[in-house]
Tab-separated table of C-alpha atoms in Angstrom:
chain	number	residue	atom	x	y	z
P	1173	UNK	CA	-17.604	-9.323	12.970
P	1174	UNK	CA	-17.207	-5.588	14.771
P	1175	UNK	CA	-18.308	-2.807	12.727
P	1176	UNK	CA	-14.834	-1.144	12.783
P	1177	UNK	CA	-16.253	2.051	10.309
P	1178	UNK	CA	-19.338	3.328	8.566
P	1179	UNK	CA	-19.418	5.191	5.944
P	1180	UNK	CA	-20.349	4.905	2.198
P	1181	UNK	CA	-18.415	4.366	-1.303
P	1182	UNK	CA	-18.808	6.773	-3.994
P	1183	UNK	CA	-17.935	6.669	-7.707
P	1184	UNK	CA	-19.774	9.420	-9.880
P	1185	UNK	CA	-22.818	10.696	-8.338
P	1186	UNK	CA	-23.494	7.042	-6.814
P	1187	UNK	CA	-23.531	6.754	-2.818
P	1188	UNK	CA	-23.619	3.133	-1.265
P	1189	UNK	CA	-24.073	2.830	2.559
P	1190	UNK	CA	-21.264	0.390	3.804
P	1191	UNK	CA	-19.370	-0.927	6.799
P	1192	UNK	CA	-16.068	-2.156	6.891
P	1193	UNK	CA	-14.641	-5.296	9.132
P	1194	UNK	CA	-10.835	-6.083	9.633
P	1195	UNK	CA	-10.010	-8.749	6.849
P	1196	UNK	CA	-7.321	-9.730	8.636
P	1197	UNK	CA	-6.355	-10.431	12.575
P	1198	UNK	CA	-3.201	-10.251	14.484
P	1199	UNK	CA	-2.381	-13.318	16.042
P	1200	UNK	CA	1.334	-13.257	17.828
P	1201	UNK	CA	1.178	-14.146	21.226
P	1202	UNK	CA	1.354	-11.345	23.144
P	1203	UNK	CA	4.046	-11.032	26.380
P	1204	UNK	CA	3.747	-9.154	29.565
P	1205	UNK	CA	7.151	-7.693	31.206
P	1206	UNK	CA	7.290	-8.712	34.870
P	1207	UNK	CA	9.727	-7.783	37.597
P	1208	UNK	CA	11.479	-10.435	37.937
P	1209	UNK	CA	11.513	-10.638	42.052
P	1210	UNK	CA	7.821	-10.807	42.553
P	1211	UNK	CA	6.447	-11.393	38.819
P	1212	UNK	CA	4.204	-8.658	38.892
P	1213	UNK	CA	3.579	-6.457	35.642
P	1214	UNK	CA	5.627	-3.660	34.957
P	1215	UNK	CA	3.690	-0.341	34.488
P	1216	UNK	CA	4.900	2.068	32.722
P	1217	UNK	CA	4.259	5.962	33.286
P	1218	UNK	CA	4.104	9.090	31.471
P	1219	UNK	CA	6.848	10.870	32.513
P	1220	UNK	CA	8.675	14.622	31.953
P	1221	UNK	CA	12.475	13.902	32.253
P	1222	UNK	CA	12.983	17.952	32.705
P	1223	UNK	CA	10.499	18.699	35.527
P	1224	UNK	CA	10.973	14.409	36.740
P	1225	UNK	CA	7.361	14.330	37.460
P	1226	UNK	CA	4.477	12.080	36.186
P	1227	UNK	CA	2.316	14.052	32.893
P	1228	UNK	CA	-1.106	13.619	33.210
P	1229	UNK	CA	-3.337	12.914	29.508
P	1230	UNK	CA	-4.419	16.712	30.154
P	1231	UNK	CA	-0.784	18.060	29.737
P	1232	UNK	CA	-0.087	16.624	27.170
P	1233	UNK	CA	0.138	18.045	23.711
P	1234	UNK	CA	0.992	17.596	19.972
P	1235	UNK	CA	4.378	18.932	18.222
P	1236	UNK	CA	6.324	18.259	15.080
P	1237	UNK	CA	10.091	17.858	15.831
P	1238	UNK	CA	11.606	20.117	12.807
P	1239	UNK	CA	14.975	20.108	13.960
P	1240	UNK	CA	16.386	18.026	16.904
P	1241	UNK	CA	15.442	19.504	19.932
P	1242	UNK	CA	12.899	21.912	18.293
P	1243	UNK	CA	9.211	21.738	17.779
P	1244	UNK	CA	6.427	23.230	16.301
P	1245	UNK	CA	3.144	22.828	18.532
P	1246	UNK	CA	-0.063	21.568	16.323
P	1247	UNK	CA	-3.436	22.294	18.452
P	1248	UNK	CA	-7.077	20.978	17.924
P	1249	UNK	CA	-7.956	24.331	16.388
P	1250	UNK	CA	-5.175	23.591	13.808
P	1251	UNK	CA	-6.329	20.488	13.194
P	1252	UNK	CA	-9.873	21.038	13.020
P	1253	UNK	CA	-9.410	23.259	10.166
P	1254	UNK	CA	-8.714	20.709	7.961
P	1255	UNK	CA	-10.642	18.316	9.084
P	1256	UNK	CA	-13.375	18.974	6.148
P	1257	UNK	CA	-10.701	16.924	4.165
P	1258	UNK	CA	-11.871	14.147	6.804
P	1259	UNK	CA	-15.223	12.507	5.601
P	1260	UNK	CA	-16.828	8.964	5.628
P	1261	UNK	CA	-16.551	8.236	1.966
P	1262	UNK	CA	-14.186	5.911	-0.100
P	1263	UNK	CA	-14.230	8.021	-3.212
P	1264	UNK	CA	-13.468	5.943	-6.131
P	1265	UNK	CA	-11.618	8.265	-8.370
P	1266	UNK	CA	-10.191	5.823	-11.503
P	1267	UNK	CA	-11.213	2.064	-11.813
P	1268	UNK	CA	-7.757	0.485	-12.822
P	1269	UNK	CA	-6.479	-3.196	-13.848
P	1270	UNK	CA	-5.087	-5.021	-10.737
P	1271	UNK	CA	-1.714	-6.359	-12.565
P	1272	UNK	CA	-0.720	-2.631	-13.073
P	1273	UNK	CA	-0.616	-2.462	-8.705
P	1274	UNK	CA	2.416	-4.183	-7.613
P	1275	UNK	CA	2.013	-5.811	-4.281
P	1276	UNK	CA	4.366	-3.651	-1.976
P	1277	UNK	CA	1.737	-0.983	-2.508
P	1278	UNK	CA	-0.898	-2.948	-0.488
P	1279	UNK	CA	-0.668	-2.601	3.404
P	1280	UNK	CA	-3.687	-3.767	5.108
P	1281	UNK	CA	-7.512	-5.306	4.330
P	1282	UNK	CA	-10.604	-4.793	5.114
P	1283	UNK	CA	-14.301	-6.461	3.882
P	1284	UNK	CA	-16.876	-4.250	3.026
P	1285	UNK	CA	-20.807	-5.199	3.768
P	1286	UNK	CA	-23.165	-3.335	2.626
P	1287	UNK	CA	-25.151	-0.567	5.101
P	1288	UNK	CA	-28.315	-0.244	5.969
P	1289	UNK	CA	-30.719	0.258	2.678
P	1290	UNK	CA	-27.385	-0.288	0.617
P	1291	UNK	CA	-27.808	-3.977	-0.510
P	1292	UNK	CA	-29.098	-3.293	-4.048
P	1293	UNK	CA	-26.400	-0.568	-5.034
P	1294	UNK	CA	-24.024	-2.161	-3.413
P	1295	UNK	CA	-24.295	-5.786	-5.565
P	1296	UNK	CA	-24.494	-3.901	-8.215
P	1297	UNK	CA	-21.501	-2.624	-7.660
P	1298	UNK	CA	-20.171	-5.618	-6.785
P	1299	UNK	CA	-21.636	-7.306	-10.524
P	1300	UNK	CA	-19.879	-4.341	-12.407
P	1301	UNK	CA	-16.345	-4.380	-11.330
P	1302	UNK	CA	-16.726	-8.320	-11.725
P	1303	UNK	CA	-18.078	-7.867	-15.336
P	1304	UNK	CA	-15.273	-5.383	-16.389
P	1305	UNK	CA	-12.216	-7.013	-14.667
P	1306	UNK	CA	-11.723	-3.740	-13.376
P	1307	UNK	CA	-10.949	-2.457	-9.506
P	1308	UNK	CA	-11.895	1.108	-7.918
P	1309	UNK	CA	-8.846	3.617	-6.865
P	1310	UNK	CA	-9.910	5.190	-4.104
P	1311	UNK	CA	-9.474	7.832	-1.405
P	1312	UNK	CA	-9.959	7.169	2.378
P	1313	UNK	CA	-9.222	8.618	5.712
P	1314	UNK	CA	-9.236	5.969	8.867
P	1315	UNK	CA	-8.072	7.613	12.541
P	1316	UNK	CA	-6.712	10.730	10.652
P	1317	UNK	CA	-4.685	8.747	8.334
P	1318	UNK	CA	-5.511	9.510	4.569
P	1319	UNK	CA	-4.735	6.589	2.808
P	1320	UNK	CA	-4.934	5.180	-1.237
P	1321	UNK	CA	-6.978	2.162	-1.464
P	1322	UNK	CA	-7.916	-0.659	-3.864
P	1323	UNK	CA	-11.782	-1.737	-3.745
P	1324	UNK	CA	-11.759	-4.988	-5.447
P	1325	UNK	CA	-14.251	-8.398	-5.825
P	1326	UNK	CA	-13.486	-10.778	-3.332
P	1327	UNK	CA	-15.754	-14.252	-3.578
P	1328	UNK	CA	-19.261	-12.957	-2.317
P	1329	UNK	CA	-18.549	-9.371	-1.317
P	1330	UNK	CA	-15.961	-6.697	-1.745
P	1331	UNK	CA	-12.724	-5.952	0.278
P	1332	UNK	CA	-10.727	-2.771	0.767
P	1333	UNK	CA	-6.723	-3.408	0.601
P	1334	UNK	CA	-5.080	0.524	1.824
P	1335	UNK	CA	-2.273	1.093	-0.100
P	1336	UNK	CA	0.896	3.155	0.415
P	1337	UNK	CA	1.442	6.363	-1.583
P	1338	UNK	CA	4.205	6.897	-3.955
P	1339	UNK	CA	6.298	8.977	-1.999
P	1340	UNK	CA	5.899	6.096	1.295
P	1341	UNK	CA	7.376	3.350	-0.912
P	1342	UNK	CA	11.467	3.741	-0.718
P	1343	UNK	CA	13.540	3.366	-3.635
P	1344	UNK	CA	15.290	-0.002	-4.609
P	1345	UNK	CA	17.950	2.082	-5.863
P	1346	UNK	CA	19.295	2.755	-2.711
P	1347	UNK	CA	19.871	-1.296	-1.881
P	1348	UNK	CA	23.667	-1.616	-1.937
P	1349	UNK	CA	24.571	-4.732	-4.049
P	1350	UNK	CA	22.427	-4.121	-6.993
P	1351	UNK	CA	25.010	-2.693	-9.401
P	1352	UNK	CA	27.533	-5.680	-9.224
P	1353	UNK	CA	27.838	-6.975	-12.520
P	1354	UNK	CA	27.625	-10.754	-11.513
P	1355	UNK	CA	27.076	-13.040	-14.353
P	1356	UNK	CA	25.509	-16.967	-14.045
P	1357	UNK	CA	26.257	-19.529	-16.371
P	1358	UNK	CA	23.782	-20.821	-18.520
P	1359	UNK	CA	23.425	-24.434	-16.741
P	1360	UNK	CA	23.286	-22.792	-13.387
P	1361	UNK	CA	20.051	-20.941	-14.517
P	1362	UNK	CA	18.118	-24.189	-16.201
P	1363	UNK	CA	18.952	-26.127	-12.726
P	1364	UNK	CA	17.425	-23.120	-11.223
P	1365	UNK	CA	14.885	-22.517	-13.108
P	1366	UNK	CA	13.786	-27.029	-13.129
P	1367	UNK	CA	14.230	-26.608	-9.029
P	1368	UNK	CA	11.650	-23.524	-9.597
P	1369	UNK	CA	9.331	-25.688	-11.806
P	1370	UNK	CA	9.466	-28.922	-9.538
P	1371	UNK	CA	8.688	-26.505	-6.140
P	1372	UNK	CA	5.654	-25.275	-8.199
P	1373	UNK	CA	1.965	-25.869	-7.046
P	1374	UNK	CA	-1.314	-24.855	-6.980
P	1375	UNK	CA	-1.540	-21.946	-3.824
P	1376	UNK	CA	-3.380	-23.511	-0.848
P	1377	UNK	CA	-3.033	-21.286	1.744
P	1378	UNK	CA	-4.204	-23.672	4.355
P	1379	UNK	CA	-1.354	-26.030	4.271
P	1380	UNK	CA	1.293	-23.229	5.368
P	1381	UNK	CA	1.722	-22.652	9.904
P	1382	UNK	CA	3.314	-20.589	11.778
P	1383	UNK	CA	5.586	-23.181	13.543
P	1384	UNK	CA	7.192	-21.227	15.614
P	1385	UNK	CA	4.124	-19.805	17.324
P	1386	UNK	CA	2.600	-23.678	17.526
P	1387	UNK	CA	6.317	-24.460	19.267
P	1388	UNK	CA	5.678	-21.366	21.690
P	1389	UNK	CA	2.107	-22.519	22.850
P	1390	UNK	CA	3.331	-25.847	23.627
P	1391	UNK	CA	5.651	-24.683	25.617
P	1392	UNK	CA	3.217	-21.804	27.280
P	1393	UNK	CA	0.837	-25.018	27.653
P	1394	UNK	CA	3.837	-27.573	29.088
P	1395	UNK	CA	4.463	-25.056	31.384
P	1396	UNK	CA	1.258	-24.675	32.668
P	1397	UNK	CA	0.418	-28.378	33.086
P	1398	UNK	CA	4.210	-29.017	34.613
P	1399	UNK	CA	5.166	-31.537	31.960
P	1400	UNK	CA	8.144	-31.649	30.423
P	1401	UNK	CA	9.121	-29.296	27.614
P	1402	UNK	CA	9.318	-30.825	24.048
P	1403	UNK	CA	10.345	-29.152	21.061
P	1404	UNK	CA	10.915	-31.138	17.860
P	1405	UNK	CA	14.829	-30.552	16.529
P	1406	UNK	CA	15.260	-28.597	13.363
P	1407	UNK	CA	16.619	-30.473	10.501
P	1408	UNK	CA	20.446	-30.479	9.697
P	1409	UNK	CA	21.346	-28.366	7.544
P	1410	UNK	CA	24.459	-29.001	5.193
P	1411	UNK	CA	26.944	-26.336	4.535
P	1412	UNK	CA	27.447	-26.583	0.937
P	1413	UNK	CA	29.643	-24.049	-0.726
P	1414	UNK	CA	29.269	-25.121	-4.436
P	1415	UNK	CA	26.711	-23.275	-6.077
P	1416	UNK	CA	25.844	-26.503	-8.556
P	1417	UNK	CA	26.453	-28.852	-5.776
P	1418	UNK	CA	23.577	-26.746	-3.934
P	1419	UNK	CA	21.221	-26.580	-7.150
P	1420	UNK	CA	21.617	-30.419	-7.895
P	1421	UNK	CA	21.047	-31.672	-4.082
P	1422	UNK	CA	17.948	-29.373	-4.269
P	1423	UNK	CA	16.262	-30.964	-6.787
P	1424	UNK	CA	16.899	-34.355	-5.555
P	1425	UNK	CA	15.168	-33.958	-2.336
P	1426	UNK	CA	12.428	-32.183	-4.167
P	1427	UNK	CA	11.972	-35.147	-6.312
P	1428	UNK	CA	12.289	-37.415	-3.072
P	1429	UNK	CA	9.183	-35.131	-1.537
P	1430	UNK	CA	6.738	-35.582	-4.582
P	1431	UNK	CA	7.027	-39.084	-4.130
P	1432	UNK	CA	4.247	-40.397	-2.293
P	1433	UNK	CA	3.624	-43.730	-0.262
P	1434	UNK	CA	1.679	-46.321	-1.011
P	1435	UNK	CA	-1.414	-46.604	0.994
P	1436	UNK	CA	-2.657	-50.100	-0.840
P	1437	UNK	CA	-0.865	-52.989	-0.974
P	1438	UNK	CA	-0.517	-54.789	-4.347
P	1439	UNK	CA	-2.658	-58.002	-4.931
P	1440	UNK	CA	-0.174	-60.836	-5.234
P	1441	UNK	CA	-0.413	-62.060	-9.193
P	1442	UNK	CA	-2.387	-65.451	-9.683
P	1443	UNK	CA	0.252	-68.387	-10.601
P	1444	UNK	CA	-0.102	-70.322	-13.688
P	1445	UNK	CA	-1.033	-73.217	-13.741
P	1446	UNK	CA	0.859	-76.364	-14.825
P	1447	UNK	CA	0.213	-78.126	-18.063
């Protein structure tokens, strides 16, 4: 894995050297824009549309848009002079539960490794947040981005999920809908609830794809080999307006799923014999 940042985690007057690596990787399939005559790449320029002339990285500066139309230019000095907020720490500040973090907090992961001469601290570490059930709350800034984090166990090592700040997380309030005082009857809600409890199972996140990027590299890959394009047909789906009529065909093709074939064939039973 790249070395993506060094730094070190801090909780008290403990330092550990670390690294962190991207947990997690990106992988859409990315697209090029061509012009359509001669399928060439489209580039696309920095441009001024008052002076109509191409801005080079040089001329080209910060602002904050206050009103529409109106900025405030931000320079390097500006920013420089809080940049001792900057460092290359996670300070641990509280070690909390991880039920009381619901998950819309968490935005993206990271593993941490330990650094060079950090091995010993750092399993340490690692042994006492595992022995106390307990997670760090931390404080980090990544490309001058200060950001809330979670430092938690994660099989061998430790991982870093960034989490959103209060104020970043929009109110569900402000869904419309919400308010309707809609009521359910109470044999809607156990047909919902025994679809719920036949759907359940154990999470194995290896049996879930992304079809629809499998679908698009066969047809990048047909493409390029000329053969024909296939794409399996999505299965019909039935317009049914009846809420119970909906519930109740549910669970029958959820019980029709759990069963399983037979793989072995049954051995015929021996016939009596005649007196």
């Amino acid at each position: 894995m790249h070395t993506m940042w060094k730094g070190s985690i801090s909780f008290g007057l403990v330092n550990i050297p670390i690294k962190l690596f991207a947990a997690t990787e990106d992988k859409d399939i990315k697209m090029r824009y061509l012009h359509k005559k001669c399928h060439n790449p489209i580039k696309y320029e920095k441009t001024c549309p008052v002076c109509e002339q191409p801005v080079e990285q040089e001329d080209i500066v910060k602002g904050y848009e206050y009103e529409p139309g109106k900025f405030v230019l931000v320079e390097k000095e500006d920013l420089d002079k809080i940049a001792g907020i900057k460092n290359k720490a996670i300070e641990i500040i509280d070690f909390v539960s991880l039920e009381e973090i619901d998950p819309i907090y968490f935005n993206r992961s990271y593993f941490i490794g330990p650094g060079e001469n950090g091995a010993k601290p750092f399993t340490l570490l690692k042994e006492a947040m595992k022995e106390s059930g307990r997670i760090g709350l931390a404080k980090i800034t990544i490309r001058s981005k200060e950001s809330l984090a979670a430092v938690r166990v994660y099989d061998k090592g430790l991982v870093m999920e960034t989490i959103y700040y209060p104020d970043e997380v929009r109110n569900v309030e402000h869904v419309p809908g919400l308010d309707e005082d809609i009521q359910v009857n109470d044999k809607e809600l156990e047909m919902a609830k025994q679809l719920i409890e036949q759907l359940s199972t154990p999470f194995e996140p290896e049996k879930y794809k992304d079809e629809y990027r499998e679908a698009l590299l066969n047809i990048i890959e047909s493409k390029i080999s000329g053969e024909e394009i296939k794409v399996s047909e999505e299965r019909p789906r039935t317009n049914v307006v009846d809420l119970m009529e909906a519930l109740q065909a549910s669970i029958d093709q959820s019980k029709t799923t759990e069963k399983k074939p037979e793989t072995q064939t049954k051995k015929a039973k021996p016939k009596k014999k005649k007196a």
